[in-house]
Coordinates of C-alpha atoms in Angstrom, one line a residue:
M92 CA 9.4 -50.5 -4.5
P93 CA 12.5 -49.1 -6.4
E94 CA 12.7 -49.5 -10.1
D95 CA 16.3 -48.9 -10.8
R96 CA 19.7 -49.2 -9.2
P97 CA 20.0 -48.0 -5.6
S98 CA 21.9 -45.0 -6.7
V99 CA 18.6 -43.2 -6.7
L100 CA 18.9 -43.3 -2.9
T101 CA 20.6 -40.4 -1.2
P102 CA 23.5 -41.2 1.1
D103 CA 21.3 -40.3 4.1
E104 CA 18.6 -42.5 2.9
A105 CA 21.1 -45.4 2.2
S106 CA 22.6 -45.2 5.7
S107 CA 19.6 -44.2 7.7
P108 CA 18.6 -46.5 10.7
D109 CA 15.3 -46.9 8.8
A110 CA 16.8 -48.6 5.9
D111 CA 15.7 -52.2 5.4
L112 CA 18.7 -54.3 6.7
S113 CA 16.7 -57.7 6.5
A114 CA 18.4 -60.7 4.9
L115 CA 16.4 -60.3 1.8
A116 CA 16.5 -56.5 1.4
P117 CA 19.0 -56.5 -1.6
L118 CA 16.6 -58.4 -3.6
R119 CA 14.3 -55.3 -3.7
W120 CA 16.7 -53.9 -6.5
P121 CA 15.8 -55.4 -9.8
V122 CA 19.4 -55.3 -11.1
F123 CA 20.7 -57.1 -8.3
R124 CA 17.9 -59.6 -8.4
M125 CA 18.6 -60.4 -12.1
L126 CA 22.3 -60.6 -11.5
W127 CA 21.7 -62.8 -8.4
L128 CA 19.7 -65.3 -10.4
V129 CA 22.3 -65.4 -13.2
W130 CA 25.1 -66.0 -10.5
L131 CA 22.7 -68.8 -9.1
A132 CA 22.6 -70.5 -12.5
S133 CA 26.3 -70.0 -13.1
N134 CA 27.1 -71.6 -9.7
T135 CA 24.7 -74.4 -10.4
C136 CA 26.5 -75.1 -13.7
M137 CA 29.9 -75.0 -11.7
W138 CA 28.7 -77.7 -9.2
M139 CA 27.2 -79.8 -11.9
N140 CA 30.4 -79.9 -13.7
D141 CA 32.6 -80.4 -10.7
V142 CA 30.4 -83.2 -9.4
A143 CA 30.2 -84.9 -12.7
A144 CA 34.0 -84.5 -13.3
A145 CA 34.7 -85.8 -9.8
W146 CA 32.5 -88.8 -10.2
L147 CA 33.6 -89.6 -13.7
M148 CA 37.2 -89.6 -12.4
T149 CA 36.4 -92.3 -9.8
S150 CA 35.2 -94.4 -12.7
L151 CA 38.4 -93.7 -14.7
T152 CA 40.7 -94.5 -11.7
T153 CA 40.8 -95.4 -8.1
S154 CA 43.7 -93.3 -7.2
P155 CA 42.9 -90.8 -4.4
V156 CA 45.5 -88.4 -6.0
W157 CA 43.7 -88.3 -9.3
V158 CA 40.3 -87.8 -7.6
A159 CA 41.6 -84.9 -5.4
L160 CA 43.3 -83.2 -8.3
V161 CA 39.9 -82.7 -9.9
Q162 CA 39.4 -80.1 -7.1
T163 CA 42.8 -78.7 -7.8
A164 CA 42.2 -78.4 -11.6
A165 CA 38.8 -76.6 -10.8
T166 CA 40.3 -73.9 -8.5
L167 CA 43.9 -73.5 -9.6
P168 CA 43.0 -71.2 -12.5
V169 CA 41.6 -68.6 -10.1
F170 CA 44.8 -68.5 -8.3
L171 CA 46.8 -68.3 -11.7
F172 CA 44.6 -65.8 -13.5
G173 CA 42.6 -64.0 -10.7
L174 CA 44.7 -60.9 -10.7
P175 CA 44.7 -60.3 -14.5
S176 CA 41.1 -60.9 -14.5
G177 CA 40.5 -58.5 -11.7
A178 CA 42.6 -55.8 -13.4
L179 CA 40.6 -56.2 -16.6
A180 CA 37.3 -55.9 -14.6
D181 CA 38.6 -52.6 -13.3
I182 CA 39.5 -51.1 -16.6
V183 CA 37.1 -52.6 -19.3
D184 CA 33.3 -52.6 -19.7
R185 CA 32.2 -55.1 -16.9
R186 CA 29.0 -56.0 -18.6
R187 CA 30.7 -57.2 -21.8
Y188 CA 33.4 -58.8 -19.9
Y189 CA 30.9 -60.8 -17.7
I190 CA 29.0 -62.0 -20.9
A191 CA 32.2 -63.2 -22.5
T192 CA 33.0 -65.3 -19.5
Q193 CA 29.6 -67.1 -19.8
F194 CA 30.2 -68.0 -23.4
W195 CA 33.7 -69.3 -22.5
V196 CA 32.2 -71.7 -19.9
A197 CA 29.6 -72.8 -22.3
A198 CA 32.2 -73.7 -25.0
V199 CA 34.2 -75.6 -22.4
A200 CA 31.1 -77.5 -21.4
L201 CA 30.5 -78.5 -25.1
A202 CA 34.0 -79.7 -25.5
L203 CA 33.8 -81.9 -22.4
C204 CA 30.5 -83.2 -23.5
A205 CA 32.0 -84.2 -26.8
T206 CA 34.9 -86.2 -25.3
V207 CA 32.4 -88.1 -23.1
L208 CA 30.1 -89.0 -25.8
T209 CA 32.9 -90.1 -28.0
D210 CA 34.4 -92.0 -25.2
T211 CA 37.8 -90.4 -25.6
V212 CA 38.0 -89.0 -22.1
T213 CA 41.0 -89.8 -20.0
P214 CA 42.1 -88.7 -16.4
P215 CA 44.6 -86.2 -17.9
L216 CA 42.1 -84.8 -20.5
L217 CA 39.4 -84.6 -17.9
L218 CA 41.7 -82.5 -15.7
L219 CA 42.7 -80.3 -18.6
L220 CA 39.0 -79.5 -19.4
T221 CA 38.2 -79.0 -15.8
F222 CA 41.1 -76.5 -15.7
A223 CA 39.6 -74.8 -18.7
N224 CA 36.3 -74.6 -17.0
G225 CA 38.1 -73.1 -13.9
I226 CA 39.4 -70.3 -16.1
G227 CA 35.9 -69.3 -16.8
L228 CA 35.3 -69.0 -13.0
A229 CA 38.6 -67.0 -12.7
M230 CA 37.3 -64.5 -15.2
R231 CA 33.8 -64.0 -13.9
W232 CA 34.2 -64.0 -10.1
P233 CA 36.1 -60.6 -9.8
V234 CA 33.8 -58.7 -12.1
Y235 CA 30.6 -59.9 -10.2
S236 CA 32.3 -59.0 -6.9
A237 CA 33.0 -55.6 -8.1
V238 CA 29.6 -55.0 -9.6
V239 CA 27.6 -55.9 -6.3
P240 CA 28.6 -52.8 -4.3
E241 CA 27.5 -50.7 -7.1
I242 CA 23.9 -51.8 -7.1
V243 CA 23.1 -52.1 -3.3
P244 CA 23.4 -49.5 -0.6
R245 CA 26.5 -49.9 1.6
A246 CA 24.2 -50.7 4.6
Q247 CA 22.9 -53.6 2.8
L248 CA 26.2 -55.1 1.5
P249 CA 26.5 -57.6 4.2
A250 CA 23.1 -59.1 3.4
A251 CA 24.0 -59.0 -0.4
L252 CA 27.1 -61.0 0.3
A253 CA 25.2 -63.3 2.4
L254 CA 22.7 -63.9 -0.4
N255 CA 25.6 -64.6 -2.7
G256 CA 26.5 -67.3 -0.2
V257 CA 23.0 -68.6 -0.5
T258 CA 23.4 -68.9 -4.3
M259 CA 26.7 -70.8 -3.9
N260 CA 25.0 -73.1 -1.4
A261 CA 21.7 -73.4 -3.1
S262 CA 23.7 -74.4 -6.2
R263 CA 25.6 -76.8 -4.0
I264 CA 22.3 -78.5 -3.5
V265 CA 20.6 -78.1 -6.9
G266 CA 23.8 -78.8 -9.0
P267 CA 24.7 -82.1 -7.3
L268 CA 21.1 -83.2 -7.4
L269 CA 20.7 -82.5 -11.0
A270 CA 24.1 -84.0 -11.8
G271 CA 23.4 -87.2 -9.7
A272 CA 19.9 -87.7 -11.2
L273 CA 21.3 -87.2 -14.8
I274 CA 24.2 -89.4 -14.1
A275 CA 22.0 -92.3 -12.6
S276 CA 19.2 -92.0 -15.3
V277 CA 21.0 -90.9 -18.5
S278 CA 24.8 -90.5 -18.3
S279 CA 27.7 -88.1 -17.4
A280 CA 27.4 -86.5 -20.9
A281 CA 23.9 -85.3 -20.1
V282 CA 25.3 -83.2 -17.3
F283 CA 27.7 -81.5 -19.5
V284 CA 25.0 -80.7 -22.1
L285 CA 22.8 -79.1 -19.5
N286 CA 25.7 -77.3 -18.2
A287 CA 26.3 -75.8 -21.7
L288 CA 22.6 -74.8 -22.1
L289 CA 22.4 -73.0 -18.7
S290 CA 25.6 -71.2 -19.4
V291 CA 24.3 -69.9 -22.9
A292 CA 21.0 -68.9 -21.2
S293 CA 22.9 -67.0 -18.4
A294 CA 24.8 -65.1 -21.2
V295 CA 21.5 -64.2 -22.8
A296 CA 20.1 -62.9 -19.6
L297 CA 23.1 -60.7 -19.0
V298 CA 22.6 -59.1 -22.5
R299 CA 19.5 -57.5 -21.1
W300 CA 21.6 -55.8 -18.4
R301 CA 21.8 -52.1 -19.2
R302 CA 24.8 -50.8 -17.4
E303 CA 26.5 -47.5 -18.5
H304 CA 30.2 -47.9 -18.9
K305 CA 32.2 -44.8 -18.2
P306 CA 35.5 -44.9 -19.9
D307 CA 38.4 -43.4 -17.9
P308 CA 39.0 -39.9 -19.2
R309 CA 42.7 -40.4 -18.7
G310 CA 42.7 -43.4 -21.1
R311 CA 42.7 -47.0 -20.4
Q312 CA 45.2 -48.0 -17.8
R313 CA 47.7 -50.7 -18.9
L314 CA 47.0 -54.2 -17.8
W315 CA 50.5 -54.6 -16.0
S316 CA 50.2 -51.3 -14.6
A317 CA 46.8 -52.1 -13.2
M318 CA 47.9 -55.4 -11.8
R319 CA 50.9 -53.7 -10.1
V320 CA 48.8 -51.0 -8.4
G321 CA 46.3 -53.7 -7.3
V322 CA 49.1 -55.7 -5.6
Q323 CA 50.5 -52.6 -4.0
F324 CA 47.1 -51.6 -2.5
V325 CA 46.7 -55.0 -0.9
A326 CA 50.4 -54.9 0.3
Q327 CA 49.8 -51.5 2.0
S328 CA 46.5 -52.5 3.7
P329 CA 47.2 -54.3 7.1
R330 CA 43.5 -55.1 7.3
L331 CA 43.3 -56.8 3.9
K332 CA 46.5 -58.8 4.6
A333 CA 44.9 -60.1 7.8
V334 CA 41.7 -61.1 6.0
L335 CA 43.7 -62.9 3.3
L336 CA 45.8 -64.9 5.7
R337 CA 42.6 -66.0 7.5
I338 CA 40.6 -67.0 4.5
A339 CA 43.6 -69.0 3.0
L340 CA 44.1 -70.8 6.1
F341 CA 40.5 -71.7 6.6
F342 CA 40.1 -73.1 3.0
F343 CA 43.4 -74.8 3.0
H344 CA 42.1 -77.1 5.7
S345 CA 38.4 -77.1 5.1
T346 CA 38.8 -78.2 1.5
A347 CA 40.1 -81.6 2.6
L348 CA 36.4 -82.6 3.3
I349 CA 35.2 -81.6 -0.2
A350 CA 38.2 -82.9 -2.0
L351 CA 38.0 -86.4 -0.4
L352 CA 34.2 -86.5 -0.1
P353 CA 33.6 -88.8 -3.2
L354 CA 35.9 -91.4 -1.4
V355 CA 34.1 -90.8 1.9
A356 CA 30.8 -91.5 0.2
R357 CA 32.0 -94.7 -1.6
N358 CA 33.4 -95.9 1.8
L359 CA 30.2 -95.5 3.7
R360 CA 27.9 -98.5 3.9
G361 CA 25.9 -98.6 0.5
G362 CA 27.7 -95.6 -0.7
D363 CA 27.2 -94.5 -4.3
A364 CA 26.7 -91.4 -6.5
A365 CA 23.4 -90.7 -4.6
T366 CA 25.2 -90.8 -1.3
F367 CA 27.9 -88.2 -2.6
T368 CA 25.0 -86.0 -3.7
V369 CA 23.1 -86.2 -0.3
L370 CA 26.2 -85.3 1.6
L371 CA 26.8 -82.2 -0.5
A372 CA 23.1 -81.2 -0.5
A373 CA 23.2 -81.5 3.4
M374 CA 26.1 -79.1 3.5
G375 CA 24.4 -76.7 1.2
V376 CA 21.2 -76.8 3.2
G377 CA 23.2 -75.9 6.4
A378 CA 24.8 -73.0 4.7
I379 CA 21.7 -71.6 3.3
A380 CA 19.9 -71.8 6.7
T381 CA 22.8 -70.0 8.4
A382 CA 22.8 -67.3 5.7
F383 CA 19.4 -66.0 6.9
L384 CA 20.8 -66.0 10.6
M385 CA 23.8 -63.9 9.7
P386 CA 22.4 -60.7 10.7
R387 CA 21.7 -62.1 14.3
L388 CA 25.1 -63.8 14.4
R389 CA 26.9 -60.5 13.5
Q390 CA 25.1 -59.0 16.6
L391 CA 26.1 -61.7 18.9
F392 CA 29.8 -62.2 17.9
A393 CA 32.6 -59.8 17.0
R394 CA 33.8 -60.6 13.4
D395 CA 37.1 -62.3 14.6
R396 CA 35.3 -64.4 17.4
L397 CA 32.7 -65.6 14.7
V398 CA 35.5 -66.6 12.4
L399 CA 37.3 -68.6 15.1
V400 CA 34.0 -70.3 16.3
G401 CA 33.2 -71.1 12.7
T402 CA 36.5 -72.6 12.0
L403 CA 36.4 -74.7 15.1
T404 CA 32.9 -75.9 14.2
Q405 CA 34.0 -76.9 10.7
S406 CA 36.9 -78.8 12.0
A407 CA 34.6 -80.7 14.4
A408 CA 32.2 -81.4 11.5
T409 CA 35.0 -82.8 9.4
L410 CA 36.1 -85.1 12.2
A411 CA 32.4 -86.5 12.6
V412 CA 32.2 -87.1 8.8
A413 CA 35.6 -88.8 8.7
F414 CA 34.6 -91.4 11.4
A415 CA 30.9 -91.6 10.6
P416 CA 29.8 -95.2 10.4
N417 CA 26.9 -94.5 8.1
V418 CA 25.0 -91.9 6.1
A419 CA 22.7 -91.1 9.2
V420 CA 25.7 -89.7 11.0
A421 CA 27.4 -88.2 8.2
V422 CA 24.5 -86.0 6.9
P423 CA 24.0 -84.1 10.1
A424 CA 27.7 -83.5 10.3
M425 CA 27.8 -82.2 6.8
F426 CA 24.8 -79.9 7.7
V427 CA 26.7 -78.3 10.6
G428 CA 29.9 -78.2 8.4
G429 CA 27.8 -76.0 5.9
M430 CA 26.6 -73.8 8.8
A431 CA 30.2 -73.2 9.9
W432 CA 31.5 -72.7 6.3
I433 CA 29.0 -69.8 5.4
A434 CA 29.5 -68.1 8.8
T435 CA 33.3 -68.0 8.4
A436 CA 33.4 -67.2 4.7
N437 CA 30.7 -64.5 4.9
S438 CA 32.4 -62.8 7.9
L439 CA 35.7 -62.6 6.0
S440 CA 34.1 -61.6 2.7
V441 CA 32.4 -58.6 4.4
S442 CA 35.7 -57.6 5.9
A443 CA 37.4 -57.6 2.5
Q444 CA 34.7 -55.7 0.8
L445 CA 34.6 -53.0 3.5
A446 CA 38.5 -52.6 3.2
L447 CA 38.2 -51.8 -0.6
P448 CA 37.5 -48.6 -2.4
D449 CA 35.6 -48.8 -5.6
W450 CA 38.6 -48.1 -8.0
V451 CA 40.5 -51.1 -6.9
R452 CA 37.6 -53.4 -5.8
A453 CA 37.7 -56.1 -8.6
R454 CA 41.5 -56.5 -8.1
G455 CA 41.2 -56.7 -4.4
M456 CA 38.3 -59.3 -4.6
A457 CA 40.3 -61.2 -7.2
M458 CA 43.3 -61.4 -4.8
Y459 CA 40.7 -62.5 -2.0
Q460 CA 39.5 -65.2 -4.4
M461 CA 43.0 -66.1 -5.4
A462 CA 43.8 -66.7 -1.6
I463 CA 40.7 -69.0 -1.6
M464 CA 41.3 -70.9 -4.6
G465 CA 45.1 -71.2 -4.2
A466 CA 44.6 -72.5 -0.7
T467 CA 41.9 -74.8 -2.0
A468 CA 44.0 -76.1 -5.0
F469 CA 47.1 -76.8 -2.9
G470 CA 45.1 -78.1 0.0
A471 CA 43.3 -80.5 -2.1
G472 CA 46.5 -81.8 -3.6
L473 CA 48.2 -82.2 -0.2
W474 CA 45.3 -83.9 1.6
G475 CA 45.0 -86.2 -1.4
Q476 CA 48.6 -87.2 -1.0
V477 CA 48.2 -87.7 2.7
A478 CA 45.2 -90.0 2.0
S479 CA 47.2 -92.0 -0.5
F480 CA 50.0 -92.5 1.9
S481 CA 47.9 -93.2 4.9
S482 CA 44.0 -93.3 4.6
V483 CA 41.1 -91.0 4.0
Q484 CA 40.3 -90.8 7.8
T485 CA 43.8 -89.9 8.7
S486 CA 44.0 -87.2 6.2
L487 CA 40.8 -85.6 7.3
L488 CA 42.0 -86.0 11.0
V489 CA 45.1 -84.1 10.4
A490 CA 43.2 -81.3 8.4
A491 CA 40.6 -80.8 11.1
C492 CA 43.1 -80.6 14.0
T493 CA 45.7 -78.3 12.2
G494 CA 42.9 -76.1 10.8
G495 CA 41.4 -75.2 14.2
A496 CA 44.7 -74.9 15.9
G497 CA 46.1 -72.8 13.0
M498 CA 43.2 -70.2 13.0
W499 CA 43.5 -69.9 16.9
L500 CA 47.2 -69.2 16.7
L501 CA 46.9 -66.9 13.5
Q502 CA 44.4 -64.6 15.3
R503 CA 46.8 -64.0 18.1
V504 CA 49.8 -63.4 15.8
V505 CA 48.2 -61.4 13.1
A506 CA 45.4 -59.1 14.4
D507 CA 42.6 -57.7 12.4
L508 CA 41.9 -54.4 14.2
Q509 CA 38.6 -53.9 12.3
I510 CA 39.3 -50.3 12.0
E511 CA 37.3 -49.1 9.0
E512 CA 38.7 -46.2 7.1
D513 CA 36.3 -43.7 5.4
L514 CA 37.0 -44.8 1.8
T515 CA 34.3 -42.3 0.3
P516 CA 35.9 -40.7 -2.8
S517 CA 37.0 -37.1 -2.3
N518 CA 37.5 -34.2 -4.7
A519 CA 38.9 -31.9 -2.1
L520 CA 42.4 -31.9 -3.9
P521 CA 42.6 -29.8 -7.1
V522 CA 44.0 -31.8 -10.0
P523 CA 47.4 -30.3 -11.2
D524 CA 47.4 -28.7 -14.7
A525 CA 50.5 -28.7 -16.8
P526 CA 50.8 -26.4 -19.8
Q527 CA 52.7 -29.1 -21.6
P528 CA 51.9 -32.4 -20.0
P529 CA 54.9 -34.8 -20.4
A530 CA 54.1 -37.6 -22.9
S531 CA 56.5 -40.0 -21.4
G532 CA 58.8 -40.5 -18.5
Q533 CA 58.3 -41.0 -14.8
V534 CA 57.1 -38.1 -12.7
L535 CA 58.9 -37.0 -9.5
V536 CA 56.8 -35.0 -6.9
T537 CA 58.4 -33.3 -3.9
V538 CA 56.4 -31.8 -0.8
E539 CA 58.6 -29.5 1.4
F540 CA 57.6 -29.3 5.0
R541 CA 59.1 -27.2 7.8
I542 CA 58.4 -28.6 11.3
D543 CA 59.4 -28.2 14.9
P544 CA 62.4 -30.5 15.4
E545 CA 61.2 -31.4 18.8
R546 CA 58.2 -33.0 17.2
A547 CA 60.3 -34.8 14.5
A548 CA 59.6 -38.4 15.8
D549 CA 55.9 -37.9 15.8
F550 CA 56.0 -36.3 12.3
V551 CA 57.9 -39.3 10.9
R552 CA 55.3 -41.6 12.3
V553 CA 52.6 -39.7 10.5
M554 CA 54.7 -39.6 7.4
Q555 CA 54.9 -43.5 7.4
E556 CA 51.1 -43.4 7.0
S557 CA 51.6 -41.1 4.2
R558 CA 54.0 -43.6 2.6
R559 CA 51.3 -46.4 2.9
S560 CA 48.7 -44.1 1.4
R561 CA 50.8 -43.0 -1.5
L562 CA 52.0 -46.4 -2.4
A563 CA 48.4 -47.8 -2.1
Q564 CA 47.2 -45.2 -4.6
G565 CA 49.8 -46.4 -7.1
A566 CA 53.0 -44.5 -6.6
L567 CA 56.2 -46.3 -7.7
S568 CA 58.2 -45.3 -4.8
W569 CA 58.2 -43.0 -1.7
H570 CA 61.0 -41.5 0.4
L571 CA 61.2 -39.0 3.3
L572 CA 64.3 -36.8 3.1
R573 CA 65.7 -34.8 6.1
D574 CA 67.9 -31.8 5.5
I575 CA 71.4 -32.4 7.0
T576 CA 72.0 -28.7 7.6
D577 CA 68.4 -27.7 8.7
P578 CA 66.7 -30.2 11.1
S579 CA 63.4 -28.4 10.6
R580 CA 63.2 -29.1 6.9
Y581 CA 61.7 -32.4 5.5
T582 CA 60.9 -33.3 1.9
E583 CA 58.3 -36.0 0.9
Q584 CA 59.4 -37.4 -2.4
I585 CA 56.9 -39.5 -4.5
V586 CA 57.7 -41.1 -8.0
D587 CA 54.8 -42.0 -10.3
E588 CA 54.9 -44.1 -13.4
S589 CA 53.8 -41.4 -15.7
W590 CA 51.9 -38.2 -15.8
A591 CA 48.7 -40.1 -16.3
E592 CA 49.3 -42.3 -13.5
H593 CA 50.2 -39.2 -11.4
L594 CA 46.7 -37.8 -12.2
R595 CA 45.1 -41.1 -11.5
R596 CA 46.3 -40.8 -7.8
F597 CA 44.0 -37.7 -7.4
D598 CA 41.2 -39.7 -8.6
R599 CA 41.9 -42.3 -5.9
V600 CA 41.9 -39.9 -2.9
T601 CA 39.4 -40.8 -0.2
A602 CA 38.1 -39.0 2.8
A603 CA 40.5 -41.0 5.0
D604 CA 43.5 -39.6 2.8
I605 CA 42.0 -36.1 3.4
A606 CA 42.1 -36.6 7.1
L607 CA 45.7 -37.9 6.9
R608 CA 46.6 -34.7 4.9
E609 CA 45.3 -32.4 7.7
R610 CA 47.3 -34.4 10.2
K611 CA 50.5 -33.8 8.2
L612 CA 49.7 -30.1 7.7
A613 CA 49.4 -29.7 11.5
F614 CA 53.1 -30.2 11.8
H615 CA 53.9 -27.4 9.1
L616 CA 55.0 -24.2 10.7
D617 CA 55.1 -21.8 7.7
E618 CA 52.0 -19.7 7.0
A619 CA 52.1 -20.7 3.4
P620 CA 51.3 -24.4 2.6
P621 CA 54.0 -26.9 1.9
R622 CA 55.7 -26.3 -1.5
V623 CA 54.8 -28.9 -4.1
T624 CA 57.1 -29.3 -7.2
R625 CA 56.8 -31.7 -10.0
Y626 CA 59.4 -32.9 -12.3
V627 CA 59.6 -35.3 -15.2
I628 CA 62.4 -37.8 -15.1
D629 CA 64.0 -37.7 -18.6
A630 CA 65.8 -40.7 -19.9
A631 CA 69.6 -40.3 -19.7
P632 CA 71.1 -39.6 -23.2
S633 CA 72.7 -42.6 -24.7
S634 CA 76.4 -42.5 -25.1
S635 CA 77.9 -42.8 -28.6

């Protein structure tokens, strides 16, 4: 049994066929096990807070819009603050940052508890404090997502992500059950008190985590620059863009069921807070059961096929719940909906993680979560409006039908080719050394090629891949120049934000980039390698 992080494994051991690929294998690693339990407690707090807030809103107002906006307030912060949070998680000490998020959530829970105890809570104030709690989720999700690949072998990453899905759905059961029991036996305030206590306990547990933070030898990257580079990486990754479109579409439609579930529960025969809790728990049990079947499902279905089947199944479950005459019909439908939810979400989460190198992982996963939460927030608001203008059943009917049809169409229009690049860091390129490194100013780099003009079209196609690679690494701009008087002479031109950012691009080179470099060099005719020249762009002198 290992006693430390899986970094003690050699790459051959981590990727060998004999490695443990079972659903529970990642729990062998003590650090992952501890963080997984903290994540379980954190998500339990989140569900307790959301359930209590949603039910409290139904007692403050009967408007479907206000009830649905609880879901919007809980998820919109991730859409608004996800990218800055992901950038911070990539450039600061992740351990300290994660701990800070836990104390933030605890403070918000105490504030919400105080307003309920003093009977000063109103619908706008409830939404405001739910929004503040969502900010905590926005801060902690990217850092946790970035840490997981550090502490489990790559071969066990799909299982680790499935276990994260288990925590989400176990908390979907435990959180509502605890919240429902406390609401029924004590009051809503008791839920928020327990939420605060669990958040503090989670923060204390994180203090025991001993993770070595390695500061960037080139200095801390500026926040805005880190955000720009993160956006550029995603923009230059066709696979990530395909994944983001799929996950946004899925959650935009599937959130209708969760957002309107309190009203569905009230409308069922004998519906009350317990009914709402049972329906949420049924969905969580379905998701947990399916998480342990994911290794088998990945063998049976290609990833895109599994996403489509999961989306269609979730749409069918939504229809069944919408028109269920009683709890006996709604509970099995919620169970199936949970199965479809975890199958779809896990498949897309694995695709996103495998498309991200370590240096930009938190920012990439932040944008993945932004796609989820942004779609959830806007979807909840839209389906609430549809329900207010028509009915809850009509809103769920439209969401289910358009969700399944939309995913079918999207997979035909935007293909995820599932081509996995080798994102292993490479030190094959020597880092340039300047006698007097420029303290300021952008850096212009030129690379001169001499090629066979007959092969110019093939060369330009390869250089378009170079453009994508350079911009994904953080370059400000890229151009390919052709000599008008000499058709064999081409110059690649790259502009970096600064000398430090130029050097950082060398830290981000992967094995796939080295393979691309060899393809470019195959076109070069001279015996000497392409000539590389670096310039600093001085600011133009001001006119007096």
